[in-house]
Amino acid sequence: MDSSSRSSVIVIGAGVSGISAAKVLAENGIEDLVILEASDRIGGRIRKENFGGVSVELGAGWIAGVGGKESNPVWELACKSGLRTFFSDYSNARYNIYDRSGKIFPSGVAADSYMKAVASAIEKLKSHVGEVIENTCIPKTPIELAIDFILHDFEMAEVEPISTYLDFGEREFLVADERGYDYLLYKMAEDFLLTSEGKILDSRLKLNKVVRELQHSRNGVTVKTEDGCVYEANYVILSVSIGVLRSDLIAFRPTLPRWKTEAIEKCDVMVYTKIFLKFPYKFWPGGPEKEFFIYAHERRGYYTFWQHMENAYPGSNILVVTLTNGESKRIEAQSDQETLQEAMGVLRDMFGPNIPDATDILVPRWWNNRFQCGSYSNYPIILDNELVHDIKAPVGRIFFTGEHTSERFNGYVHGAYLAGIETSKSICEEMRKEEGRKSESQSFLLEPLLALTGSLTMSQTEAVSNLHKCDIPTQLYLSGKLGIPEGIL
């Protein structure tokens, strides 16, 4: 049992939305807050790891939406913090497409396949609005399947980028900093938590606290963790992922209302896996517009999208291949050695049998991580405004935040950042309303009492005089009208 006193707010999750939410609370004078994080670090789905002598980003790795009329808040934080980034232009990847014999498809063929993939996307959208379509644009050949994968699963990442591009610009920057992308979270934390030499020392941040139960009522929320600790607060900000909300990790007492659970189930969970391979030397093409290349296979998404890390880390000899959804789940269920064999088979298809074996491999497992249960949220193609409202709407004193609650920027780091800010502003407003209701209630109860007290207010002389007037037995005795034995008085 944790002995900490009742807090105003408990923030569950120390990812981007959780930290930004806590920061706004502190800026509004709410300092009796607690942050409970299930893992041993902050960052959530931003996570760095040392691999092959450099720092690689296993989760979010880009700052998307730069160069527009409006400044992306995450880009502002990166610039202010001096985060090392590199411009990424993967649009040229469609002209670096290898078949299984190692030949590069002619640019004209690639362009035609790209246009077909765009047409397929349009027809897919039409099908969701009820229009009858023909299957003339469905991708069938390896190159068509590869470009369809790039267009939907990588460039779009199945998340709608239009709002990001319109608001913040179309440029994207790869984070390549030894301090890691999560350095931005530490810089945010410095503004309201006790830190020293890059470490958070504040006791209000509690790591390795796996929340398993939320008991909520009109009077507050009780939070129970896996290690037996109990925390109490007036409000809770729940910043766990949509995947965790769909899992059974956290029990709600009472259970969430049907409208909430239905909204959560309608929001898809995407899985995005970056596999890192270390080699003794570089054997892939270099130079301008060669950073990204594509493998065309009969199976859609089979080790399709590749990137070398030479631009970010010269001499690192590291390749990254991106898998999504079904392929991500498949490789998570097998050993790293099996994955390595498959990846090497693909590379030898493209670059020949004499390339060296990888000396190391790093395979993240976001889907099977019970604290994440996936990589990001994805709303249905035809977005229902009521769904978005229900996803982020509070249930009593539990407020929900995260990239999945961002109507315009779900799936992005800046979506999580802005969602945390918005949620904290909402909870601050609710707290002000609650204080107002308490004041009105107290006034309602006190006014009659004050009125009565005011009518009884009198001087000391008046009080003594009135007391004597009210002392009937004494008055009768003094007047001789009441005979009382002296021993009784």
mmCIF file of N, CA and C in Angstrom, residues 33 121 154 166 201 229 233 260 289 312-313 335 344 346 374 393 396 447:
data_model
loop_
_atom_site.group_PDB
_atom_site.id
_atom_site.type_symbol
_atom_site.label_atom_id
_atom_site.label_comp_id
_atom_site.label_asym_id
_atom_site.label_seq_id
_atom_site.Cartn_x
_atom_site.Cartn_y
_atom_site.Cartn_z
ATOM 1 N N LEU A 33 0.389 16.346 -8.307
ATOM 2 C CA LEU A 33 0.061 15.340 -9.307
ATOM 3 C C LEU A 33 1.034 14.178 -9.198
ATOM 4 N N ALA A 121 -6.414 3.311 -54.556
ATOM 5 C CA ALA A 121 -6.765 3.989 -53.308
ATOM 6 C C ALA A 121 -8.071 4.760 -53.459
ATOM 7 N N PHE A 154 3.335 2.751 -45.850
ATOM 8 C CA PHE A 154 4.508 3.516 -45.429
ATOM 9 C C PHE A 154 4.292 5.011 -45.609
ATOM 10 N N LEU A 166 -1.240 20.001 -44.539
ATOM 11 C CA LEU A 166 -1.870 21.306 -44.734
ATOM 12 C C LEU A 166 -1.474 22.289 -43.642
ATOM 13 N N LEU A 201 14.513 13.009 -11.194
ATOM 14 C CA LEU A 201 14.632 12.571 -9.806
ATOM 15 C C LEU A 201 13.364 12.819 -9.003
ATOM 16 N N CYS A 229 0.269 -1.407 -4.811
ATOM 17 C CA CYS A 229 0.123 -0.020 -4.358
ATOM 18 C C CYS A 229 -1.249 0.530 -4.737
ATOM 19 N N ALA A 233 -7.009 9.924 -6.256
ATOM 20 C CA ALA A 233 -6.967 11.255 -6.866
ATOM 21 C C ALA A 233 -8.379 11.740 -7.132
ATOM 22 N N LYS A 260 -18.609 4.042 -24.866
ATOM 23 C CA LYS A 260 -17.155 4.196 -24.824
ATOM 24 C C LYS A 260 -16.462 2.955 -25.370
ATOM 25 N N GLU A 289 19.443 10.059 -53.739
ATOM 26 C CA GLU A 289 18.183 9.375 -54.031
ATOM 27 C C GLU A 289 18.295 7.855 -53.957
ATOM 28 N N ALA A 312 22.388 9.248 -42.034
ATOM 29 C CA ALA A 312 22.280 9.640 -40.626
ATOM 30 C C ALA A 312 23.536 9.291 -39.851
ATOM 31 N N TYR A 313 24.067 8.105 -40.094
ATOM 32 C CA TYR A 313 25.257 7.620 -39.377
ATOM 33 C C TYR A 313 26.251 7.033 -40.377
ATOM 34 N N SER A 335 11.306 -16.611 -34.131
ATOM 35 C CA SER A 335 12.584 -16.244 -33.528
ATOM 36 C C SER A 335 13.301 -15.203 -34.376
ATOM 37 N N MET A 344 17.857 -11.981 -44.995
ATOM 38 C CA MET A 344 19.055 -12.225 -45.798
ATOM 39 C C MET A 344 18.688 -12.834 -47.146
ATOM 40 N N VAL A 346 16.012 -12.146 -48.856
ATOM 41 C CA VAL A 346 15.536 -11.016 -49.661
ATOM 42 C C VAL A 346 16.712 -10.180 -50.161
ATOM 43 N N GLY A 374 0.589 -2.566 -29.927
ATOM 44 C CA GLY A 374 0.519 -1.981 -31.256
ATOM 45 C C GLY A 374 1.323 -0.702 -31.343
ATOM 46 N N ALA A 393 -13.977 11.469 -25.104
ATOM 47 C CA ALA A 393 -14.864 11.975 -24.054
ATOM 48 C C ALA A 393 -14.527 11.338 -22.708
ATOM 49 N N GLY A 396 -16.909 10.131 -16.303
ATOM 50 C CA GLY A 396 -16.839 10.607 -14.924
ATOM 51 C C GLY A 396 -15.569 11.409 -14.708
ATOM 52 N N GLU A 447 -25.967 31.387 3.622
ATOM 53 C CA GLU A 447 -26.729 32.635 3.596
ATOM 54 C C GLU A 447 -27.839 32.677 4.650
#
